Structure formats: structure tokens, C-alpha cells
PDB file of C-alpha atoms in Angstrom:
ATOM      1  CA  UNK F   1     -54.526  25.857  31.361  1.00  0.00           C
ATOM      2  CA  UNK F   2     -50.818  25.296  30.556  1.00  0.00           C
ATOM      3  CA  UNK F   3     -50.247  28.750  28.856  1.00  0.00           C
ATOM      4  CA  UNK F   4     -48.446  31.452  30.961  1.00  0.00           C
ATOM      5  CA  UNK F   5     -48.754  34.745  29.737  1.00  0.00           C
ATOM      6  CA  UNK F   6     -46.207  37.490  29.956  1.00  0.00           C
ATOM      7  CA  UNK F   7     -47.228  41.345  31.092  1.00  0.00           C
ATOM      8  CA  UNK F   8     -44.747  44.471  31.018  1.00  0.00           C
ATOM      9  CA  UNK F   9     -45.403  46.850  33.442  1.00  0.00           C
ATOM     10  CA  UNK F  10     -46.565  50.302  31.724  1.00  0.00           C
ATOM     11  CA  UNK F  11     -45.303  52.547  34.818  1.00  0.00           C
ATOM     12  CA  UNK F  12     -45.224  52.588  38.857  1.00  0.00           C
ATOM     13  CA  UNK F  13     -45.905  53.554  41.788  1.00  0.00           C
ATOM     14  CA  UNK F  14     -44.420  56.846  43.436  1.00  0.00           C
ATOM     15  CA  UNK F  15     -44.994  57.791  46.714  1.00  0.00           C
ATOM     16  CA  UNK F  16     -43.283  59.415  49.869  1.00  0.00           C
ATOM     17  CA  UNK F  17     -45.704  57.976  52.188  1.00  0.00           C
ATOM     18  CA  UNK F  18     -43.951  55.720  55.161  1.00  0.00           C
ATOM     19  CA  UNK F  19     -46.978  53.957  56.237  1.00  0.00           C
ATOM     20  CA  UNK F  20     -49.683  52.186  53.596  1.00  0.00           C
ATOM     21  CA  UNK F  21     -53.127  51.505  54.291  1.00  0.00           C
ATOM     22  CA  UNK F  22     -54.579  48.121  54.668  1.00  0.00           C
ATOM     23  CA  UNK F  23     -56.809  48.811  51.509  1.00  0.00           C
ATOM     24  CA  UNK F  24     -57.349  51.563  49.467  1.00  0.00           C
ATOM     25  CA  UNK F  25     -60.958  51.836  50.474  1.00  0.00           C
ATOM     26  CA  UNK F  26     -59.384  53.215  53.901  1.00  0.00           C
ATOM     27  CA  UNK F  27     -56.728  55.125  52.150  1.00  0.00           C
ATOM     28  CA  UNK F  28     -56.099  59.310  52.147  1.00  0.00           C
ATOM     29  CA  UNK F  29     -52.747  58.447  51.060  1.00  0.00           C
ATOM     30  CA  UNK F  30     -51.611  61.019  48.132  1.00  0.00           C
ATOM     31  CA  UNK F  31     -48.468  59.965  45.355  1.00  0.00           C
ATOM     32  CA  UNK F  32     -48.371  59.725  41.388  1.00  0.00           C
ATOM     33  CA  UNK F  33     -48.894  56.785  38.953  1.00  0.00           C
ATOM     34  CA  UNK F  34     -46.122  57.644  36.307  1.00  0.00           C
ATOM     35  CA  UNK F  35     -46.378  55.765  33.725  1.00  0.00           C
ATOM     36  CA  UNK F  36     -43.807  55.317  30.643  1.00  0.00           C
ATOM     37  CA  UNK F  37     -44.300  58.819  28.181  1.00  0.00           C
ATOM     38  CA  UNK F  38     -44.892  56.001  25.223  1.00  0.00           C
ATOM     39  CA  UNK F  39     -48.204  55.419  26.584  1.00  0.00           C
ATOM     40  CA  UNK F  40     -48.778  59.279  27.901  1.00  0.00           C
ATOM     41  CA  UNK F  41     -51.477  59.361  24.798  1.00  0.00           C
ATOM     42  CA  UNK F  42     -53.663  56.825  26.111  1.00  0.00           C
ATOM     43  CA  UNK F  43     -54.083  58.676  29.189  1.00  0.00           C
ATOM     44  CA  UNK F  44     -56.206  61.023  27.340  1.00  0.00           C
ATOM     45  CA  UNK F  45     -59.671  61.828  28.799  1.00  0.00           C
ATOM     46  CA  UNK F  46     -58.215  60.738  32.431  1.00  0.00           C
ATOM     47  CA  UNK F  47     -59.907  63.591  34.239  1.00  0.00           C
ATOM     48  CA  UNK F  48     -59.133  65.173  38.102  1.00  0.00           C
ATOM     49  CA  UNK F  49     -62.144  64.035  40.107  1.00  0.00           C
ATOM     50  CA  UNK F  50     -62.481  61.039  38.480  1.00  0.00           C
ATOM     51  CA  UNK F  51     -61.742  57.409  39.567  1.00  0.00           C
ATOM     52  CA  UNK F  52     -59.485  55.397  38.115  1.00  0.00           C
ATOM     53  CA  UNK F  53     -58.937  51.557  38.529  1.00  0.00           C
ATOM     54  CA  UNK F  54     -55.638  50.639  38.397  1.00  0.00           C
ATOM     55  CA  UNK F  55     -54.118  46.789  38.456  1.00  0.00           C
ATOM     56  CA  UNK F  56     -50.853  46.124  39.781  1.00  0.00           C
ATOM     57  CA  UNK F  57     -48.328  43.877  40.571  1.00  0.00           C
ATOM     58  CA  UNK F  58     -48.044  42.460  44.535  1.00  0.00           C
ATOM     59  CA  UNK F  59     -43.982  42.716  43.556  1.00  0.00           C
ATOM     60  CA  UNK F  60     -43.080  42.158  47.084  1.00  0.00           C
ATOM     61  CA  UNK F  61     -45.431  39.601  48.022  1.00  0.00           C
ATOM     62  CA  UNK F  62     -43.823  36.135  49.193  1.00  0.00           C
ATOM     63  CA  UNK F  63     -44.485  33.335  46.896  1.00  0.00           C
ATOM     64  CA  UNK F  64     -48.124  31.287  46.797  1.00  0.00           C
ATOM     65  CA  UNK F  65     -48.055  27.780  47.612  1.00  0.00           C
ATOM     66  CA  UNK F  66     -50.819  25.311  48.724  1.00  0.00           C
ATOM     67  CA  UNK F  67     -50.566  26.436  52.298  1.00  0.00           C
ATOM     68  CA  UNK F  68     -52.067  29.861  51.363  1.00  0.00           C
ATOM     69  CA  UNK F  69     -55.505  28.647  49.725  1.00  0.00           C
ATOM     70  CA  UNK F  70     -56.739  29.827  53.117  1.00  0.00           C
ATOM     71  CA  UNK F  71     -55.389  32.734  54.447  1.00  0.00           C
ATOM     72  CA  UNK F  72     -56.684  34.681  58.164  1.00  0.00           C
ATOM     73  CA  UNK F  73     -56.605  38.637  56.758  1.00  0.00           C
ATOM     74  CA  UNK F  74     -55.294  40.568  59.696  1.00  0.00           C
ATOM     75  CA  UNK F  75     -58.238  42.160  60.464  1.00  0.00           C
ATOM     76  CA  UNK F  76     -60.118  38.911  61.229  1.00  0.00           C
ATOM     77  CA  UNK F  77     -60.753  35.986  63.450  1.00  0.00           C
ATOM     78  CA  UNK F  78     -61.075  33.369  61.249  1.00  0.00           C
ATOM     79  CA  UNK F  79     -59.503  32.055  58.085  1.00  0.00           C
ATOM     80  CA  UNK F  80     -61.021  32.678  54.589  1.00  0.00           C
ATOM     81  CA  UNK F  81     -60.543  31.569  50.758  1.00  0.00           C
ATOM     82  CA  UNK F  82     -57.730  33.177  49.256  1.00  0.00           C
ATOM     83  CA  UNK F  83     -60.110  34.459  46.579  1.00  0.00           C
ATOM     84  CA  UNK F  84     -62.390  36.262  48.921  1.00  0.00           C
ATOM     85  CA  UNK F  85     -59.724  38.193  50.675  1.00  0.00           C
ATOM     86  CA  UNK F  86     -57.415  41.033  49.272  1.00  0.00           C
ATOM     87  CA  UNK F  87     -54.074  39.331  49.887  1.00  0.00           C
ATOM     88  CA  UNK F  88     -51.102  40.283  47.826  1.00  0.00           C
ATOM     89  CA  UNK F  89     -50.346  36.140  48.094  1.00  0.00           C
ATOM     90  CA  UNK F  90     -52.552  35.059  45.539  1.00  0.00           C
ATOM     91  CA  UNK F  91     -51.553  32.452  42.656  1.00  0.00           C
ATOM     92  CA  UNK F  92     -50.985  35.610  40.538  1.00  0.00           C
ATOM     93  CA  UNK F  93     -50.163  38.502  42.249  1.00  0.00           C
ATOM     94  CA  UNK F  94     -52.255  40.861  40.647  1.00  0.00           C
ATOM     95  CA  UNK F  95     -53.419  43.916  43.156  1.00  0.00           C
ATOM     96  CA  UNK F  96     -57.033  46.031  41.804  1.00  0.00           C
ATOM     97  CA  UNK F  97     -57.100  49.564  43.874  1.00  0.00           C
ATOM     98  CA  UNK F  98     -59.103  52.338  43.060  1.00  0.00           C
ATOM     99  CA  UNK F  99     -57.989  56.113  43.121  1.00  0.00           C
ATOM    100  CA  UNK F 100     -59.068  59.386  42.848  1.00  0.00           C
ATOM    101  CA  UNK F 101     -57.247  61.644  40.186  1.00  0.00           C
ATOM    102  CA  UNK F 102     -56.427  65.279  41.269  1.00  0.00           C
ATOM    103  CA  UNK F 103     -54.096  65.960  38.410  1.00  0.00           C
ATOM    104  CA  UNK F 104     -52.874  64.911  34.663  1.00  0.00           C
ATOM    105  CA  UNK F 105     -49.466  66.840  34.032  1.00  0.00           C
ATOM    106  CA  UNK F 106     -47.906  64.685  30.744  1.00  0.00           C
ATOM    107  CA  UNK F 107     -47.223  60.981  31.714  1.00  0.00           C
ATOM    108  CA  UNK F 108     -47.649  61.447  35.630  1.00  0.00           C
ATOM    109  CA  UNK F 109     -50.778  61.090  37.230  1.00  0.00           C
ATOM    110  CA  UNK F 110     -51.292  62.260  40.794  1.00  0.00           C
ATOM    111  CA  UNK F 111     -53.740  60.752  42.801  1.00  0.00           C
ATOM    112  CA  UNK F 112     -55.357  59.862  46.382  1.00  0.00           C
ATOM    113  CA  UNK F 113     -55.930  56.654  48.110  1.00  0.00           C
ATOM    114  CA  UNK F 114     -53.331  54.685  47.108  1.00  0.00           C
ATOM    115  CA  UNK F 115     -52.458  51.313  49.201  1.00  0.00           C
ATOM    116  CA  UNK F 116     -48.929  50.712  47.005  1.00  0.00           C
ATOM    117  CA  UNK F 117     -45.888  50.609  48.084  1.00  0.00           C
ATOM    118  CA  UNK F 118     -43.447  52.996  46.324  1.00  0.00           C
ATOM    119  CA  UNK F 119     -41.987  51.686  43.172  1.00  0.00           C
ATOM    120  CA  UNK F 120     -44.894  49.315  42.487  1.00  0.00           C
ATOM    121  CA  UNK F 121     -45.141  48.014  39.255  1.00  0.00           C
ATOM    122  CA  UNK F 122     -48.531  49.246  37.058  1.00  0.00           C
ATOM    123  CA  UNK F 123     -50.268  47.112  34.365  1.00  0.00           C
ATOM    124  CA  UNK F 124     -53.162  48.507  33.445  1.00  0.00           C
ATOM    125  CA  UNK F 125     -55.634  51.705  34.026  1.00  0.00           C
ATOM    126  CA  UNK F 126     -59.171  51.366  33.980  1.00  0.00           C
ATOM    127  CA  UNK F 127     -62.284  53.480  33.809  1.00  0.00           C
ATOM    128  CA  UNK F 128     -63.913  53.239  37.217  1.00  0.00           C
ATOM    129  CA  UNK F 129     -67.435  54.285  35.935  1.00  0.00           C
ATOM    130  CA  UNK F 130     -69.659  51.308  35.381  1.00  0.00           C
ATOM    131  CA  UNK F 131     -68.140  49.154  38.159  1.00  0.00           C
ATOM    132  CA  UNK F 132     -70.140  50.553  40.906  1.00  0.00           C
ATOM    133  CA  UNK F 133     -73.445  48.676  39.692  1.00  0.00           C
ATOM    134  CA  UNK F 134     -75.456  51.795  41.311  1.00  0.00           C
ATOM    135  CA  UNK F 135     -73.735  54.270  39.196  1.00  0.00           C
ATOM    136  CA  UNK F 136     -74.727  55.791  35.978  1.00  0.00           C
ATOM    137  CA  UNK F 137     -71.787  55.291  33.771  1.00  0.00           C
ATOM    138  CA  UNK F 138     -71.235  54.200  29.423  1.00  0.00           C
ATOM    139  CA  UNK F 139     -67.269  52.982  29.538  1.00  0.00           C
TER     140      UNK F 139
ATOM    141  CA  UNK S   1     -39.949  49.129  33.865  1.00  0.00           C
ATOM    142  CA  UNK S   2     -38.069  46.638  32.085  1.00  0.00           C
ATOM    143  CA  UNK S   3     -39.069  43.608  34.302  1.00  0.00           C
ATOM    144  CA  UNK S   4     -41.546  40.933  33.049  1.00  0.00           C
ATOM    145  CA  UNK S   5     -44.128  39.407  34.723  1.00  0.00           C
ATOM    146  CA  UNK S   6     -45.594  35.985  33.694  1.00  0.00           C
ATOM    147  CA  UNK S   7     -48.696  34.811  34.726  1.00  0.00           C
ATOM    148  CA  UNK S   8     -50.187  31.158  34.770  1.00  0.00           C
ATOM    149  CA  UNK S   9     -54.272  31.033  34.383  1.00  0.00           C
ATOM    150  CA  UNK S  10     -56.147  29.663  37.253  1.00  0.00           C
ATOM    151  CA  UNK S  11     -59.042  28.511  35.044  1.00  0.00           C
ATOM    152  CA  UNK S  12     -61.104  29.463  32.463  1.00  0.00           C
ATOM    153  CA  UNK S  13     -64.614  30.968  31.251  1.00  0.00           C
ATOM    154  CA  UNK S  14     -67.128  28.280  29.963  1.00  0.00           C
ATOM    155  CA  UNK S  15     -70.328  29.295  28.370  1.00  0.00           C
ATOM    156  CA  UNK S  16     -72.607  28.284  25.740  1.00  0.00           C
ATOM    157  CA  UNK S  17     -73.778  32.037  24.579  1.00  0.00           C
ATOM    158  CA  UNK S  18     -73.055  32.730  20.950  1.00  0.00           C
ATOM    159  CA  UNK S  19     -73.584  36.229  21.925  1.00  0.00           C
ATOM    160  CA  UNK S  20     -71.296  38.209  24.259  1.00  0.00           C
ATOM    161  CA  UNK S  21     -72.485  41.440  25.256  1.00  0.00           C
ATOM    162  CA  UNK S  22     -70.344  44.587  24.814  1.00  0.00           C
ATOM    163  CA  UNK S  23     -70.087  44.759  28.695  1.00  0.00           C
ATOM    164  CA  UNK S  24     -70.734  42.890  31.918  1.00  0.00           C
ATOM    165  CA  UNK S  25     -72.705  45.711  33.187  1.00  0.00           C
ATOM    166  CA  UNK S  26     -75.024  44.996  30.245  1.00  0.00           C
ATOM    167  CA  UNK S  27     -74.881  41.269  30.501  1.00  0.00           C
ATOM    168  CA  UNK S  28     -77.386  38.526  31.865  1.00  0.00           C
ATOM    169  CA  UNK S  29     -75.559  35.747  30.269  1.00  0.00           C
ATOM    170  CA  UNK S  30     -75.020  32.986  32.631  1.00  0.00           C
ATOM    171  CA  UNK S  31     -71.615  30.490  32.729  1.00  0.00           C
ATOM    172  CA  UNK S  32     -68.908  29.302  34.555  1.00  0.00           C
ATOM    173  CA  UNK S  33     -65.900  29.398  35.661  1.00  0.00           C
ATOM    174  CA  UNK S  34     -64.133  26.458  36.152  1.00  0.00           C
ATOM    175  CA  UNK S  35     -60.941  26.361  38.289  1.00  0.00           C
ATOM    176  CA  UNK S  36     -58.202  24.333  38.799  1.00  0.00           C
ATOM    177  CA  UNK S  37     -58.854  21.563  40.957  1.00  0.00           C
ATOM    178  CA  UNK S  38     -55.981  22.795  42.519  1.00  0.00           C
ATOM    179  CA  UNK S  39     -57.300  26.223  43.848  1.00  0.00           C
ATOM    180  CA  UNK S  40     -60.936  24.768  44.756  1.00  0.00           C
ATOM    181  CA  UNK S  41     -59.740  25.328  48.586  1.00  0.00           C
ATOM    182  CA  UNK S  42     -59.254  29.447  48.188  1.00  0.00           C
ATOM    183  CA  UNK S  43     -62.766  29.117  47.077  1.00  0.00           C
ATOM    184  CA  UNK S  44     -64.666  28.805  50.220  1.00  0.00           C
ATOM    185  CA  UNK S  45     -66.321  31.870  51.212  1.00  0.00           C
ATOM    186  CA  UNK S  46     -67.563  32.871  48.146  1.00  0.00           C
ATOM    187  CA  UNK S  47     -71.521  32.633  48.133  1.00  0.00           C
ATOM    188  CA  UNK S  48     -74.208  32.914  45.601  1.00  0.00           C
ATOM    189  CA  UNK S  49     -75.748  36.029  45.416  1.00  0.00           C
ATOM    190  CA  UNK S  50     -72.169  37.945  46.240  1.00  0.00           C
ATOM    191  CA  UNK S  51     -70.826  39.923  43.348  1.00  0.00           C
ATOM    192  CA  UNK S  52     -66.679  38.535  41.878  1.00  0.00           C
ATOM    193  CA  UNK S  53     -64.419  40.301  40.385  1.00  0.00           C
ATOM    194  CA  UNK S  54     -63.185  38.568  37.406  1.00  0.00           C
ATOM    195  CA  UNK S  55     -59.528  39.314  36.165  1.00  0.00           C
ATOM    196  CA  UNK S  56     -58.993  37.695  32.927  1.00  0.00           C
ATOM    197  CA  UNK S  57     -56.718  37.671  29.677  1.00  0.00           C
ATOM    198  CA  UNK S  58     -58.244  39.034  26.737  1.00  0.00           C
ATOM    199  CA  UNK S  59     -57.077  35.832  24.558  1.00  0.00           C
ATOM    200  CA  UNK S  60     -58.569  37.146  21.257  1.00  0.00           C
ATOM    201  CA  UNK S  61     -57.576  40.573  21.357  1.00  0.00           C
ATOM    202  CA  UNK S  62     -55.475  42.193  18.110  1.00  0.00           C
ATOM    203  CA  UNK S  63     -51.797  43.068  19.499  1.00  0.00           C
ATOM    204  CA  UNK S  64     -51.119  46.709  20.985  1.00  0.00           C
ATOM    205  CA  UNK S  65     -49.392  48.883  19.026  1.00  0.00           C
ATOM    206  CA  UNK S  66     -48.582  53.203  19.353  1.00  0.00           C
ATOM    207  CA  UNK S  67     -51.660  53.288  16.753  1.00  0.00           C
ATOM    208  CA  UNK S  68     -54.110  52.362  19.497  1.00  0.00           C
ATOM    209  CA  UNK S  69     -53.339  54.761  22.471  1.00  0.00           C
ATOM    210  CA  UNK S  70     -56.229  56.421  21.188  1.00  0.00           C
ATOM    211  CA  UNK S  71     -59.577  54.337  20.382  1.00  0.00           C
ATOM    212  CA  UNK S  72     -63.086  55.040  19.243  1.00  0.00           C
ATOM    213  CA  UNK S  73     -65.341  52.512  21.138  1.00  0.00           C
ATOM    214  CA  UNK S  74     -68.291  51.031  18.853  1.00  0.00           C
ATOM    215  CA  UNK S  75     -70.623  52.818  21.183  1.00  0.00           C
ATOM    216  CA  UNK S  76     -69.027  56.789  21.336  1.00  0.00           C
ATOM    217  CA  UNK S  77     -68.210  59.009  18.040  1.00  0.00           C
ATOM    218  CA  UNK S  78     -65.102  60.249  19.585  1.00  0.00           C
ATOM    219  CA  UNK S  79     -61.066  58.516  20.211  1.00  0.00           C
ATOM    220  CA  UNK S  80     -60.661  58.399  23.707  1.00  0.00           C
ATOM    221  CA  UNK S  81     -57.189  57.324  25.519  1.00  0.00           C
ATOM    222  CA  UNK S  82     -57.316  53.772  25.874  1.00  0.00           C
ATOM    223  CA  UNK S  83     -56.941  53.889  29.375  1.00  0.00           C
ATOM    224  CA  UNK S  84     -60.048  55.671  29.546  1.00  0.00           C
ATOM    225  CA  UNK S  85     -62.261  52.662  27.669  1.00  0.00           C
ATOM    226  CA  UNK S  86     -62.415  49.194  27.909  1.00  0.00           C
ATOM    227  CA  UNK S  87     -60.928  48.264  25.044  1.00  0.00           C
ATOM    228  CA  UNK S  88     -59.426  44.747  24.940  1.00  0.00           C
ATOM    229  CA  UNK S  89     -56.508  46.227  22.921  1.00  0.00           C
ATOM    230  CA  UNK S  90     -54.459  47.641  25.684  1.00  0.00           C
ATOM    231  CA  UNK S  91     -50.686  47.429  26.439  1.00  0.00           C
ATOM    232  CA  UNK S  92     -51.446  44.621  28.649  1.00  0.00           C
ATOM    233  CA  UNK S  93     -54.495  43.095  27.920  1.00  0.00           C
ATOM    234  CA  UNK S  94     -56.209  41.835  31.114  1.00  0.00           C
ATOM    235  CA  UNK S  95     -59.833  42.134  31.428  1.00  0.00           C
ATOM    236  CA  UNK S  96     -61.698  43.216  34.668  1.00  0.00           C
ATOM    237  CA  UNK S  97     -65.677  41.753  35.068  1.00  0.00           C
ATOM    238  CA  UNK S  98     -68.012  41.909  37.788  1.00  0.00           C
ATOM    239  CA  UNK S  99     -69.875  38.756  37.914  1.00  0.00           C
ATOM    240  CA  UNK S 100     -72.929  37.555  39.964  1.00  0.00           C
ATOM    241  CA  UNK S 101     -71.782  34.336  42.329  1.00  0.00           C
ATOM    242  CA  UNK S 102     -75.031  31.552  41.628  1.00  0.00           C
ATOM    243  CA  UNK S 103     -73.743  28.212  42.450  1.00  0.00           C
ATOM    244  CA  UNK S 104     -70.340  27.178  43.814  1.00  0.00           C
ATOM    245  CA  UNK S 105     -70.387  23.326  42.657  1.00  0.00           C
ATOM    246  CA  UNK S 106     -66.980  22.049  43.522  1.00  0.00           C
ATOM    247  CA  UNK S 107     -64.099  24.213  41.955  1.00  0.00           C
ATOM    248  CA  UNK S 108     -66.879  25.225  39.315  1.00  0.00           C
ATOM    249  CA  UNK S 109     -68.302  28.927  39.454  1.00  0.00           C
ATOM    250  CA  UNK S 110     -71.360  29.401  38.155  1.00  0.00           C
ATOM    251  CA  UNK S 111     -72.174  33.058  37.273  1.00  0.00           C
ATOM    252  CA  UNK S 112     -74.644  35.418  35.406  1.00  0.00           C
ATOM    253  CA  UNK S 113     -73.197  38.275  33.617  1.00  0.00           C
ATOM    254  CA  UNK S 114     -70.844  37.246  32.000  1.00  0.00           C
ATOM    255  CA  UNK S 115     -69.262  38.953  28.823  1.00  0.00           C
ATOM    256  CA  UNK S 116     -65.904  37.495  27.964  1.00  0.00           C
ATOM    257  CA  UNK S 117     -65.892  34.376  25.103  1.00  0.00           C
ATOM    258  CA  UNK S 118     -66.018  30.577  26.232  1.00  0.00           C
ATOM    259  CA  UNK S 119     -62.597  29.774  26.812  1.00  0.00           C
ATOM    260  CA  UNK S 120     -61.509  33.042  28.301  1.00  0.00           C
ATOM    261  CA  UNK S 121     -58.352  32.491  30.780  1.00  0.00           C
ATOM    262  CA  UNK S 122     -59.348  33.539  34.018  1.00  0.00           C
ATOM    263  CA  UNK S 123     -56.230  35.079  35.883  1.00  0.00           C
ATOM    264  CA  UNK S 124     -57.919  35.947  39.478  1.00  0.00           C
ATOM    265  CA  UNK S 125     -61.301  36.374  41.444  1.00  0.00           C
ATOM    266  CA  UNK S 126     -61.511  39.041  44.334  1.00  0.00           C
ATOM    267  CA  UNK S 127     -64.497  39.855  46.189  1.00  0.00           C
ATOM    268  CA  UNK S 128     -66.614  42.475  45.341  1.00  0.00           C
ATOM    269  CA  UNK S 129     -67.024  44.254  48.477  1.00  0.00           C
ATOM    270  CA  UNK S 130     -65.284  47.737  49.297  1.00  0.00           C
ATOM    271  CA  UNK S 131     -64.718  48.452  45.222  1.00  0.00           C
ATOM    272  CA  UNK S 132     -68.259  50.314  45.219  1.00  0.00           C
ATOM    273  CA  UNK S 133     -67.530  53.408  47.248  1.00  0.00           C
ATOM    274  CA  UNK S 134     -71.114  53.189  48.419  1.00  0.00           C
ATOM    275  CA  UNK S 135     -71.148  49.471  49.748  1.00  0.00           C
ATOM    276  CA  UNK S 136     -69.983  49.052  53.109  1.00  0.00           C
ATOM    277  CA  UNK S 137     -67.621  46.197  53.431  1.00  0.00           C
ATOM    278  CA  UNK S 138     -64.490  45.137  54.598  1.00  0.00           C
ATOM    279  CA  UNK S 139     -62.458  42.659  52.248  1.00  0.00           C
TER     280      UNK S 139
END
């Protein structure tokens, strides 16, 4: 388990929006993912309608440390695992939302429901189809 | 975008299956996931029968390179934009799975539906709940 392995974001985070949802299950909240034009080929196929998983980076999250293996989310009583709540302090601080894409224009993808701050860092995009177990989807 | 992010695995995917199937949606293979000792406390709350999300490094992938922004998946006729498959050869390649919890033993997982390789570095677990549009929940 000693390896570490090294990720470079492929875009951010854009958005205007002052206040950010709690989750983006909850979230109406409209901005772009613009990604670096090297990868603006691989966004191929992305189509408005659709949802798109995107992982992230929790870049302003404070540090992890023993003293966060239990956490109390703020919309509870009690205190939970770390790994059943949605924290940004995590032991990697790796974010999953889910968004809806109105628009592809080039390298800049504009979407709704985000729960990033502006200027978050993006590592991946992922089909959404096939995650909801109930929904009909080949990715 | 220039920034780096390293990230250090939290455990690792153990199973015996010689074959891994294309997809976890597909998958009935059973394993688990053994985590540092260290994180067994953020483990509490998570209970068989729940669904996991599994965020993982595809170890065995090729490298990325320009020549894979668009892929043809062994199952489709046509290239699609990676970010539109699941391709384990992806700028940064972390894997996303959706596991069934059946035994928490300790700060061993065991799971069915598995479809990354024994060994697989696991980088994160989040619950389920709220990433199906259609499932009430509150993470």
C-alpha cells in the first residue's frame, strides 16, 4: 500500500455562483466544466440532457488526520464513518458529483447541479448511464 | 492546471476470480476489500446489503496518450470520446464501481460485484445513496 500515485487535473470548475449546495443531489446551481482543449476530443459523444459524473479534487478541504475517521455531517445528529458520509476530509480528497449537461461548445461544458466551488480542480468525466442500477444503460 | 495531486491507496481489491467482467453492472463476482488497519474506524456505518462506491486506480492500464481521446469499446462498433466510456485508458486513470456491502469483518469489505483485478488499489469508498436520481437519500 506504499505507492502514491500522482493525478493532473484535466480542467476546472467555473462558476459565478456565491452560495454552493450541500450536495449536488440538492443542487440547481448552473457553471461550466472547462477542461484543457488537449483533451476537447475525448469529450466527444458528451450530449445536452445527459448526465455526466465528474470526480474532483476537495482542493480546499483541511487536511485528514485520525481525528476525522468519524465525522458528524452538518445535517445530522450523530457522528458517522468518514466513508459513509460525503465529506471533502477524506484520506484522499477525491469529490464524485453528478451533472446535467445543457451544452458542448469546444472544450467547455456547461452544466447544472454543480456543488464545486469555482476554480475546482477536474480529474476525470464519466458516463453516468449504468450507475443508476434501475436504469437501462451499455457504457 | 499545472498542479499535481498525489494520492496514497487506502487498501486494495482481493479476489480469487480469474475472470473479471467487462463491468460491475454485469458482475456477481464476490471479494474484498481490505483496508488499512488504519482507516477501519471511518468504516462504521457501512452495512451489508447497502450499495459502495468504489474509487480505484486502474494499476494495469496502458499509459494515455492524444491517440486515445477517442476509443472503440470491445462491446460498440463505433470511437467514442473517452470521457464518454469507461475505458481504463483515460488521462487520469481512476476507476469508479458500485459494489454490494456483504460482510464488514474488521477493516475487511466483503463485496459482490466486483470487476477490477485482485490487487486493484482502492483510493476511496462513498456511500451509494443520493447518486441514483431515483433513490431517496441523504449522504
Amino acid at each position: 500500500m506504499a505507492q502514491e500515485y500522482v493525478f493532473k487535473p484535466i480542467g476546472f470548475v467555473r462558476t459565478k455562483a456565491r452560495e454552493i449546495p450541500r450536495h449536488w443531489s440538492v443542487s440547481k446551481v448552473e457553471g461550466e466544466l472547462v477542461i484543457d482543449p488537449a483533451y476537447e476530443k475525448g469529450l466527444q459523444d458528451l450530449r445536452p440532457g445527459e448526465r455526466l459524473v465528474v470526480l474532483f479534487v476537495f482542493d480546499r478541504a483541511e487536511p485528514f488526520g485520525p481525528d476525522k475517521l468519524l465525522q458528524t455531517p452538518p445535517h445530522r445528529q450523530k457522528s458517522r464513518g468518514v466513508f459513509s458520509t460525503c465529506s471533502p476530509v477524506r484520506p484522499n480528497p477525491i469529490g464524485l458529483s453528478v451533472v446535467e449537461i445543457l451544452e458542448v461548445r469546444g472544450p467547455v461544458i456547461r452544466v447544472r447541479g454543480l456543488d464545486m466551488f469555482d476554480g475546482t480542480p477536474i480529474l476525470d468525466l464519466k458516463p453516468y448511464k449504468g450507475y443508476a442500477a434501475d436504469e437501462s444503460g451499455d457504457p
